[in-house]
Amino acid sequence: MASSEVDQKFLGRLAKAVENENPLLAQILFKILGLSINLSTQLISAQKHRRHGAGQTPAALELTFHIIWLSREGLVLLNQYVLPMVGEYVELKVLAYKLRASFYHIYVLFHNTPPVSTVSTNTPEQTSSSVPSIAPRVDKGKGIATDNFFEDIPHSTQPIRNAEGGPVGPPPGFGLERTTEPPTAFLLEPGDYLPKAHRYFQEAVQLAEELLWGSHSLRLSVKTEYAAFLYECVHDTEGSRKLAKETITEVYDATEGIDNDMFTDACALVNVLGKMMKRGLGSNATLRSKGQGSSTGTQGTPRTSNAAVTEATTSAPPPGMI
């Protein structure tokens, strides 16, 4: 997500790098960094609420409000100040494109209409519970009880056609519409943000592939979240696994040197990608995929890929990843 540890490292590092040359850009990057750290805590809490099935509690709803508000403010800063000024900065340009996709990823998870993920708070149960229901009255043996007082009183002038009663319908052309707006509609305009988020992820991936080498941790961060987006929001399980596998292969095929810090981040993201390779597969399918990986593929790739998958079973994803 936008709050991933790798993104926060690059935000601080790049803000410090451009501080003398562009103080305004550096100031905005530091603001987005602070917002991202706060958002990371909120997203982890939202994940815990989802695991415990407390997605509709007042505390979870308030948490969603904070997440949408922080994402909205971060996107405003990004669009108004960062994206127009990143033309000559390679890593910062990739990071800005990735953050834009990340903020829209959060919109899709917590605010999309119609909902595409279980994280969303806009559920059919909540929508129906917002309409007060009238409990049927009990028949005490004196005929069918109704809620219309005037129907219970016999009257010679009462028209026969109104004996059944019922609610008054709307005028022609004005049908009753059940509200489907998410609870966060007062913070952000409701809508389907999935197509735009998908397009922004594709642009970020294309830019990362053009400007960064295969083992660059920022490039891995872009592809890791895109794989998560495909699985959680697009529900393209096969596409998510394929992207994760291809990204791991690119890491081990890269010949460029990296420093220790970037190597550590790359290892952590490879572990996450290794877990993504197995999502949606049963135990038998997983064993078959491992057997196929050892007999096919490029030279040297299967051994390292299988090792990454093995390490992934004992490692946790970086903070902020959902």
mmCIF file of C-alpha atoms in Angstrom:
data_model
loop_
_atom_site.group_PDB
_atom_site.id
_atom_site.type_symbol
_atom_site.label_atom_id
_atom_site.label_comp_id
_atom_site.label_asym_id
_atom_site.label_seq_id
_atom_site.Cartn_x
_atom_site.Cartn_y
_atom_site.Cartn_z
ATOM 1 C CA MET A 1 0.000 0.000 0.000
ATOM 2 C CA ALA A 2 0.972 3.661 0.077
ATOM 3 C CA SER A 3 2.262 3.097 3.604
ATOM 4 C CA SER A 4 4.686 0.286 2.801
ATOM 5 C CA GLU A 5 8.052 0.519 4.485
ATOM 6 C CA VAL A 6 9.933 0.671 1.191
ATOM 7 C CA ASP A 7 7.881 3.632 -0.003
ATOM 8 C CA GLN A 8 8.482 5.471 3.271
ATOM 9 C CA LYS A 9 12.238 4.951 2.985
ATOM 10 C CA PHE A 10 12.283 6.396 -0.514
ATOM 11 C CA LEU A 11 10.040 9.292 0.488
ATOM 12 C CA GLY A 12 12.436 10.362 3.227
ATOM 13 C CA ARG A 13 15.559 9.729 1.154
ATOM 14 C CA LEU A 14 14.311 11.604 -1.922
ATOM 15 C CA ALA A 15 12.893 14.482 0.126
ATOM 16 C CA LYS A 16 16.323 14.975 1.692
ATOM 17 C CA ALA A 17 18.003 14.751 -1.728
ATOM 18 C CA VAL A 18 15.930 17.555 -3.293
ATOM 19 C CA GLU A 19 15.780 19.774 -0.203
ATOM 20 C CA ASN A 20 18.382 22.290 -1.395
ATOM 21 C CA GLU A 21 17.334 22.309 -5.030
ATOM 22 C CA ASN A 22 13.545 22.352 -4.515
ATOM 23 C CA PRO A 23 12.536 23.191 -0.923
ATOM 24 C CA LEU A 24 8.806 23.179 -1.722
ATOM 25 C CA LEU A 25 8.922 19.702 -3.223
ATOM 26 C CA ALA A 26 10.939 18.437 -0.264
ATOM 27 C CA GLN A 27 8.417 19.919 2.167
ATOM 28 C CA ILE A 28 5.512 18.212 0.411
ATOM 29 C CA LEU A 29 7.358 14.890 0.337
ATOM 30 C CA PHE A 30 7.974 15.102 4.070
ATOM 31 C CA LYS A 31 4.270 15.813 4.596
ATOM 32 C CA ILE A 32 3.309 12.777 2.523
ATOM 33 C CA LEU A 33 5.813 10.739 4.525
ATOM 34 C CA GLY A 34 4.174 11.723 7.809
ATOM 35 C CA LEU A 35 0.760 11.021 6.358
ATOM 36 C CA SER A 36 1.978 7.636 5.121
ATOM 37 C CA ILE A 37 3.281 6.637 8.548
ATOM 38 C CA ASN A 38 -0.062 7.546 10.119
ATOM 39 C CA LEU A 39 -1.914 5.719 7.375
ATOM 40 C CA SER A 40 0.201 2.622 7.915
ATOM 41 C CA THR A 41 -1.025 2.344 11.512
ATOM 42 C CA GLN A 42 -4.631 2.798 10.419
ATOM 43 C CA LEU A 43 -4.373 0.116 7.735
ATOM 44 C CA ILE A 44 -2.866 -2.414 10.124
ATOM 45 C CA SER A 45 -5.703 -1.754 12.574
ATOM 46 C CA ALA A 46 -8.259 -2.148 9.783
ATOM 47 C CA GLN A 47 -6.703 -5.494 8.874
ATOM 48 C CA LYS A 48 -7.061 -6.666 12.487
ATOM 49 C CA HIS A 49 -10.713 -5.580 12.554
ATOM 50 C CA ARG A 50 -11.354 -7.530 9.367
ATOM 51 C CA ARG A 51 -9.711 -10.683 10.732
ATOM 52 C CA HIS A 52 -11.856 -10.548 13.872
ATOM 53 C CA GLY A 53 -15.044 -9.923 11.887
ATOM 54 C CA ALA A 54 -15.584 -6.480 13.403
ATOM 55 C CA GLY A 55 -15.925 -4.592 10.142
ATOM 56 C CA GLN A 56 -19.265 -2.988 11.036
ATOM 57 C CA THR A 57 -18.529 -1.760 14.562
ATOM 58 C CA PRO A 58 -18.449 1.997 15.267
ATOM 59 C CA ALA A 59 -14.715 1.784 15.945
ATOM 60 C CA ALA A 60 -14.086 0.096 12.580
ATOM 61 C CA LEU A 61 -16.260 2.649 10.798
ATOM 62 C CA GLU A 62 -14.384 5.539 12.406
ATOM 63 C CA LEU A 63 -11.151 3.872 11.357
ATOM 64 C CA THR A 64 -12.393 3.756 7.780
ATOM 65 C CA PHE A 65 -13.195 7.467 7.923
ATOM 66 C CA HIS A 66 -9.606 8.208 8.959
ATOM 67 C CA ILE A 67 -8.195 6.007 6.199
ATOM 68 C CA ILE A 68 -10.261 7.659 3.467
ATOM 69 C CA TRP A 69 -9.507 11.150 4.759
ATOM 70 C CA LEU A 70 -5.754 10.520 4.917
ATOM 71 C CA SER A 71 -5.771 8.955 1.454
ATOM 72 C CA ARG A 72 -7.736 11.862 0.019
ATOM 73 C CA GLU A 73 -5.360 14.447 1.488
ATOM 74 C CA GLY A 74 -2.320 12.512 0.341
ATOM 75 C CA LEU A 75 -3.672 12.283 -3.186
ATOM 76 C CA VAL A 76 -4.345 16.027 -3.259
ATOM 77 C CA LEU A 77 -0.748 16.782 -2.264
ATOM 78 C CA LEU A 78 0.536 14.292 -4.805
ATOM 79 C CA ASN A 79 -1.516 15.624 -7.723
ATOM 80 C CA GLN A 80 -1.027 19.319 -7.013
ATOM 81 C CA TYR A 81 2.620 19.494 -5.987
ATOM 82 C CA VAL A 82 4.565 16.294 -6.649
ATOM 83 C CA LEU A 83 3.489 14.900 -10.015
ATOM 84 C CA PRO A 84 3.975 18.225 -11.873
ATOM 85 C CA MET A 85 7.592 18.469 -10.607
ATOM 86 C CA VAL A 86 8.993 14.944 -10.981
ATOM 87 C CA GLY A 87 9.926 15.048 -14.643
ATOM 88 C CA GLU A 88 13.711 15.008 -14.119
ATOM 89 C CA TYR A 89 13.838 12.726 -11.086
ATOM 90 C CA VAL A 90 13.868 9.039 -12.043
ATOM 91 C CA GLU A 91 13.145 7.306 -8.738
ATOM 92 C CA LEU A 92 10.837 10.065 -7.542
ATOM 93 C CA LYS A 93 8.788 9.824 -10.731
ATOM 94 C CA VAL A 94 8.304 6.082 -10.287
ATOM 95 C CA LEU A 95 7.444 6.579 -6.611
ATOM 96 C CA ALA A 96 4.906 9.297 -7.387
ATOM 97 C CA TYR A 97 3.156 7.135 -9.966
ATOM 98 C CA LYS A 98 3.151 4.233 -7.537
ATOM 99 C CA LEU A 99 1.722 6.312 -4.676
ATOM 100 C CA ARG A 100 -1.058 7.585 -6.900
ATOM 101 C CA ALA A 101 -2.053 4.016 -7.707
ATOM 102 C CA SER A 102 -1.755 3.105 -4.010
ATOM 103 C CA PHE A 103 -4.154 5.798 -2.878
ATOM 104 C CA TYR A 104 -6.693 4.662 -5.455
ATOM 105 C CA HIS A 105 -6.106 1.099 -4.266
ATOM 106 C CA ILE A 106 -7.275 2.243 -0.830
ATOM 107 C CA TYR A 107 -10.315 3.909 -2.395
ATOM 108 C CA VAL A 108 -11.238 0.622 -4.040
ATOM 109 C CA LEU A 109 -10.771 -1.355 -0.830
ATOM 110 C CA PHE A 110 -12.700 0.927 1.515
ATOM 111 C CA HIS A 111 -14.902 3.199 -0.573
ATOM 112 C CA ASN A 112 -15.747 1.617 -3.916
ATOM 113 C CA THR A 113 -19.309 1.478 -5.241
ATOM 114 C CA PRO A 114 -20.110 -1.330 -5.884
ATOM 115 C CA PRO A 115 -17.892 -2.988 -3.279
ATOM 116 C CA VAL A 116 -15.219 -5.272 -4.714
ATOM 117 C CA SER A 117 -13.529 -6.411 -1.503
ATOM 118 C CA THR A 118 -14.524 -7.700 1.928
ATOM 119 C CA VAL A 119 -12.683 -4.723 3.424
ATOM 120 C CA SER A 120 -15.412 -2.362 2.234
ATOM 121 C CA THR A 121 -17.912 -1.154 4.814
ATOM 122 C CA ASN A 122 -20.723 -0.813 2.286
ATOM 123 C CA THR A 123 -22.420 -4.192 2.672
ATOM 124 C CA PRO A 124 -25.963 -5.331 1.853
ATOM 125 C CA GLU A 125 -26.571 -6.025 5.528
ATOM 126 C CA GLN A 126 -25.661 -2.484 6.450
ATOM 127 C CA THR A 127 -27.791 -1.044 3.678
ATOM 128 C CA SER A 128 -30.844 -3.019 4.694
ATOM 129 C CA SER A 129 -30.323 -2.255 8.369
ATOM 130 C CA SER A 130 -30.467 1.453 7.644
ATOM 131 C CA VAL A 131 -34.152 1.079 6.683
ATOM 132 C CA PRO A 132 -36.336 0.723 9.797
ATOM 133 C CA SER A 133 -38.448 -2.419 9.761
ATOM 134 C CA ILE A 134 -41.936 -2.721 11.206
ATOM 135 C CA ALA A 135 -42.615 -5.913 13.118
ATOM 136 C CA PRO A 136 -45.906 -7.642 12.220
ATOM 137 C CA ARG A 137 -48.596 -7.458 14.855
ATOM 138 C CA VAL A 138 -49.722 -10.631 16.568
ATOM 139 C CA ASP A 139 -53.096 -12.132 15.771
ATOM 140 C CA LYS A 140 -55.019 -12.485 19.062
ATOM 141 C CA GLY A 141 -57.799 -14.601 17.625
ATOM 142 C CA LYS A 142 -60.079 -11.739 16.614
ATOM 143 C CA GLY A 143 -59.091 -11.568 12.984
ATOM 144 C CA ILE A 144 -55.999 -10.441 11.129
ATOM 145 C CA ALA A 145 -54.308 -7.550 12.898
ATOM 146 C CA THR A 146 -53.191 -4.612 10.760
ATOM 147 C CA ASP A 147 -51.224 -1.451 11.351
ATOM 148 C CA ASN A 148 -53.856 0.768 9.777
ATOM 149 C CA PHE A 149 -56.094 2.159 12.511
ATOM 150 C CA PHE A 150 -58.878 3.138 10.135
ATOM 151 C CA GLU A 151 -59.053 -0.324 8.607
ATOM 152 C CA ASP A 152 -59.754 -1.834 12.033
ATOM 153 C CA ILE A 153 -62.863 0.333 12.410
ATOM 154 C CA PRO A 154 -65.838 -0.792 10.314
ATOM 155 C CA HIS A 155 -67.316 2.073 8.368
ATOM 156 C CA SER A 156 -70.091 1.939 5.837
ATOM 157 C CA THR A 157 -68.607 4.700 3.726
ATOM 158 C CA GLN A 158 -65.151 3.178 3.514
ATOM 159 C CA PRO A 159 -64.340 2.255 -0.104
ATOM 160 C CA ILE A 160 -63.914 -1.457 -0.736
ATOM 161 C CA ARG A 161 -60.845 -0.910 -2.931
ATOM 162 C CA ASN A 162 -58.877 0.396 0.068
ATOM 163 C CA ALA A 163 -59.640 -2.596 2.289
ATOM 164 C CA GLU A 164 -56.253 -4.165 1.654
ATOM 165 C CA GLY A 165 -54.351 -0.990 2.514
ATOM 166 C CA GLY A 166 -50.615 -0.708 1.813
ATOM 167 C CA PRO A 167 -48.096 2.056 1.246
ATOM 168 C CA VAL A 168 -48.746 4.805 -1.225
ATOM 169 C CA GLY A 169 -46.582 4.435 -4.316
ATOM 170 C CA PRO A 170 -44.524 7.230 -5.859
ATOM 171 C CA PRO A 171 -45.751 9.194 -8.872
ATOM 172 C CA PRO A 172 -45.073 7.681 -12.303
ATOM 173 C CA GLY A 173 -41.402 7.971 -13.263
ATOM 174 C CA PHE A 174 -40.197 8.318 -9.681
ATOM 175 C CA GLY A 175 -39.272 4.824 -8.572
ATOM 176 C CA LEU A 176 -38.080 4.025 -5.083
ATOM 177 C CA GLU A 177 -34.295 3.693 -5.044
ATOM 178 C CA ARG A 178 -32.425 2.012 -2.216
ATOM 179 C CA THR A 179 -29.376 3.990 -1.209
ATOM 180 C CA THR A 180 -26.086 2.258 -2.011
ATOM 181 C CA GLU A 181 -23.734 5.028 -0.953
ATOM 182 C CA PRO A 182 -20.873 3.983 1.321
ATOM 183 C CA PRO A 183 -20.683 5.509 4.815
ATOM 184 C CA THR A 184 -17.658 7.519 3.659
ATOM 185 C CA ALA A 185 -19.682 9.369 1.009
ATOM 186 C CA PHE A 186 -19.437 12.630 2.979
ATOM 187 C CA LEU A 187 -15.640 12.492 2.610
ATOM 188 C CA LEU A 188 -15.293 11.385 -0.998
ATOM 189 C CA GLU A 189 -17.641 11.174 -3.938
ATOM 190 C CA PRO A 190 -18.937 7.615 -4.325
ATOM 191 C CA GLY A 191 -18.139 5.787 -7.514
ATOM 192 C CA ASP A 192 -16.346 2.902 -9.160
ATOM 193 C CA TYR A 193 -12.634 3.642 -8.705
ATOM 194 C CA LEU A 194 -11.511 0.204 -9.896
ATOM 195 C CA PRO A 195 -10.835 1.059 -13.585
ATOM 196 C CA LYS A 196 -8.839 4.179 -12.713
ATOM 197 C CA ALA A 197 -6.817 2.367 -10.051
ATOM 198 C CA HIS A 198 -6.062 -0.439 -12.494
ATOM 199 C CA ARG A 199 -4.901 2.016 -15.145
ATOM 200 C CA TYR A 200 -2.650 3.864 -12.679
ATOM 201 C CA PHE A 201 -1.046 0.597 -11.574
ATOM 202 C CA GLN A 202 -0.353 -0.340 -15.180
ATOM 203 C CA GLU A 203 1.260 3.057 -15.782
ATOM 204 C CA ALA A 204 3.392 2.722 -12.650
ATOM 205 C CA VAL A 205 4.528 -0.789 -13.617
ATOM 206 C CA GLN A 206 5.397 0.303 -17.142
ATOM 207 C CA LEU A 207 7.390 3.265 -15.845
ATOM 208 C CA ALA A 208 9.225 1.119 -13.283
ATOM 209 C CA GLU A 209 10.175 -1.418 -15.950
ATOM 210 C CA GLU A 210 11.498 1.335 -18.222
ATOM 211 C CA LEU A 211 13.520 3.255 -15.626
ATOM 212 C CA LEU A 212 14.574 0.748 -12.933
ATOM 213 C CA TRP A 213 16.380 -2.605 -13.030
ATOM 214 C CA GLY A 214 14.783 -5.865 -11.983
ATOM 215 C CA SER A 215 16.136 -6.054 -8.427
ATOM 216 C CA HIS A 216 15.463 -2.409 -7.535
ATOM 217 C CA SER A 217 13.376 -2.380 -4.363
ATOM 218 C CA LEU A 218 11.123 0.405 -5.621
ATOM 219 C CA ARG A 219 10.327 -1.565 -8.769
ATOM 220 C CA LEU A 220 9.581 -4.573 -6.560
ATOM 221 C CA SER A 221 7.321 -2.443 -4.387
ATOM 222 C CA VAL A 222 5.312 -1.367 -7.414
ATOM 223 C CA LYS A 223 4.838 -4.910 -8.682
ATOM 224 C CA THR A 224 4.149 -6.369 -5.240
ATOM 225 C CA GLU A 225 1.245 -4.043 -4.607
ATOM 226 C CA TYR A 226 -0.027 -4.500 -8.151
ATOM 227 C CA ALA A 227 -0.108 -8.257 -7.574
ATOM 228 C CA ALA A 228 -2.039 -7.682 -4.344
ATOM 229 C CA PHE A 229 -4.435 -5.381 -6.198
ATOM 230 C CA LEU A 230 -5.076 -8.003 -8.877
ATOM 231 C CA TYR A 231 -5.869 -10.597 -6.225
ATOM 232 C CA GLU A 232 -7.953 -8.501 -3.816
ATOM 233 C CA CYS A 233 -9.802 -6.115 -6.115
ATOM 234 C CA VAL A 234 -9.712 -7.423 -9.695
ATOM 235 C CA HIS A 235 -10.046 -11.022 -8.419
ATOM 236 C CA ASP A 236 -7.575 -12.151 -11.072
ATOM 237 C CA THR A 237 -5.944 -14.917 -9.045
ATOM 238 C CA GLU A 238 -4.000 -16.392 -11.939
ATOM 239 C CA GLY A 239 -2.779 -12.978 -13.071
ATOM 240 C CA SER A 240 -1.601 -12.144 -9.558
ATOM 241 C CA ARG A 241 0.355 -15.398 -9.239
ATOM 242 C CA LYS A 242 1.851 -14.979 -12.698
ATOM 243 C CA LEU A 243 3.006 -11.434 -11.961
ATOM 244 C CA ALA A 244 4.548 -12.520 -8.660
ATOM 245 C CA LYS A 245 6.436 -15.371 -10.335
ATOM 246 C CA GLU A 246 7.699 -13.192 -13.189
ATOM 247 C CA THR A 247 8.859 -10.516 -10.751
ATOM 248 C CA ILE A 248 10.864 -13.016 -8.704
ATOM 249 C CA THR A 249 12.479 -14.291 -11.905
ATOM 250 C CA GLU A 250 13.417 -10.719 -12.876
ATOM 251 C CA VAL A 251 15.100 -10.230 -9.509
ATOM 252 C CA TYR A 252 17.409 -13.207 -9.941
ATOM 253 C CA ASP A 253 18.088 -12.382 -13.585
ATOM 254 C CA ALA A 254 19.204 -8.835 -12.744
ATOM 255 C CA THR A 255 22.953 -8.218 -12.944
ATOM 256 C CA GLU A 256 23.066 -4.715 -11.445
ATOM 257 C CA GLY A 257 24.643 -4.285 -8.029
ATOM 258 C CA ILE A 258 22.640 -3.004 -5.060
ATOM 259 C CA ASP A 259 23.606 -1.795 -1.592
ATOM 260 C CA ASN A 260 22.866 -3.673 1.619
ATOM 261 C CA ASP A 261 19.743 -1.696 2.484
ATOM 262 C CA MET A 262 18.181 -2.235 -0.917
ATOM 263 C CA PHE A 263 19.195 -5.904 -0.791
ATOM 264 C CA THR A 264 17.360 -6.326 2.526
ATOM 265 C CA ASP A 265 14.219 -4.661 1.154
ATOM 266 C CA ALA A 266 14.394 -6.768 -2.006
ATOM 267 C CA CYS A 267 14.606 -9.973 0.044
ATOM 268 C CA ALA A 268 11.579 -8.967 2.115
ATOM 269 C CA LEU A 269 9.522 -8.189 -0.993
ATOM 270 C CA VAL A 270 10.592 -11.421 -2.682
ATOM 271 C CA ASN A 271 9.297 -13.280 0.376
ATOM 272 C CA VAL A 272 5.944 -11.518 0.010
ATOM 273 C CA LEU A 273 5.860 -12.345 -3.695
ATOM 274 C CA GLY A 274 6.628 -15.960 -2.865
ATOM 275 C CA LYS A 275 3.515 -16.074 -0.692
ATOM 276 C CA MET A 276 1.477 -14.467 -3.459
ATOM 277 C CA MET A 277 2.572 -17.214 -5.845
ATOM 278 C CA LYS A 278 0.732 -19.759 -3.681
ATOM 279 C CA ARG A 279 -2.460 -17.837 -2.931
ATOM 280 C CA GLY A 280 -5.563 -19.567 -4.211
ATOM 281 C CA LEU A 281 -3.802 -22.908 -4.617
ATOM 282 C CA GLY A 282 -4.531 -26.063 -2.652
ATOM 283 C CA SER A 283 -1.799 -28.157 -1.070
ATOM 284 C CA ASN A 284 -1.740 -30.656 -3.981
ATOM 285 C CA ALA A 285 -1.671 -27.864 -6.562
ATOM 286 C CA THR A 286 1.175 -26.229 -4.686
ATOM 287 C CA LEU A 287 3.223 -29.428 -4.757
ATOM 288 C CA ARG A 288 2.563 -29.873 -8.457
ATOM 289 C CA SER A 289 3.583 -26.286 -9.203
ATOM 290 C CA LYS A 290 6.833 -26.802 -7.289
ATOM 291 C CA GLY A 291 7.538 -30.003 -9.219
ATOM 292 C CA GLN A 292 6.929 -28.258 -12.515
ATOM 293 C CA GLY A 293 9.155 -25.395 -11.485
ATOM 294 C CA SER A 294 12.063 -27.741 -10.896
ATOM 295 C CA SER A 295 11.864 -29.261 -14.382
ATOM 296 C CA THR A 296 11.070 -26.234 -16.515
ATOM 297 C CA GLY A 297 12.182 -22.642 -16.729
ATOM 298 C CA THR A 298 15.476 -20.909 -17.346
ATOM 299 C CA GLN A 299 18.737 -22.189 -15.979
ATOM 300 C CA GLY A 300 19.333 -21.208 -12.362
ATOM 301 C CA THR A 301 15.882 -19.702 -11.883
ATOM 302 C CA PRO A 302 13.936 -22.673 -10.423
ATOM 303 C CA ARG A 303 16.324 -23.272 -7.551
ATOM 304 C CA THR A 304 16.285 -19.675 -6.388
ATOM 305 C CA SER A 305 12.564 -19.299 -6.985
ATOM 306 C CA ASN A 306 11.776 -22.362 -4.890
ATOM 307 C CA ALA A 307 14.057 -21.115 -2.156
ATOM 308 C CA ALA A 308 12.202 -17.800 -2.141
ATOM 309 C CA VAL A 309 8.902 -19.615 -1.831
ATOM 310 C CA THR A 310 10.238 -21.706 1.058
ATOM 311 C CA GLU A 311 11.495 -18.632 2.888
ATOM 312 C CA ALA A 312 8.141 -16.933 2.320
ATOM 313 C CA THR A 313 6.368 -19.450 4.539
ATOM 314 C CA THR A 314 8.234 -18.181 7.611
ATOM 315 C CA SER A 315 8.318 -14.456 6.899
ATOM 316 C CA ALA A 316 5.697 -11.773 7.366
ATOM 317 C CA PRO A 317 4.942 -9.032 4.845
ATOM 318 C CA PRO A 318 6.272 -5.554 5.491
ATOM 319 C CA PRO A 319 4.111 -3.179 7.579
ATOM 320 C CA GLY A 320 1.213 -1.692 5.702
ATOM 321 C CA MET A 321 0.753 -4.534 3.236
ATOM 322 C CA ILE A 322 -2.801 -5.869 3.225
#
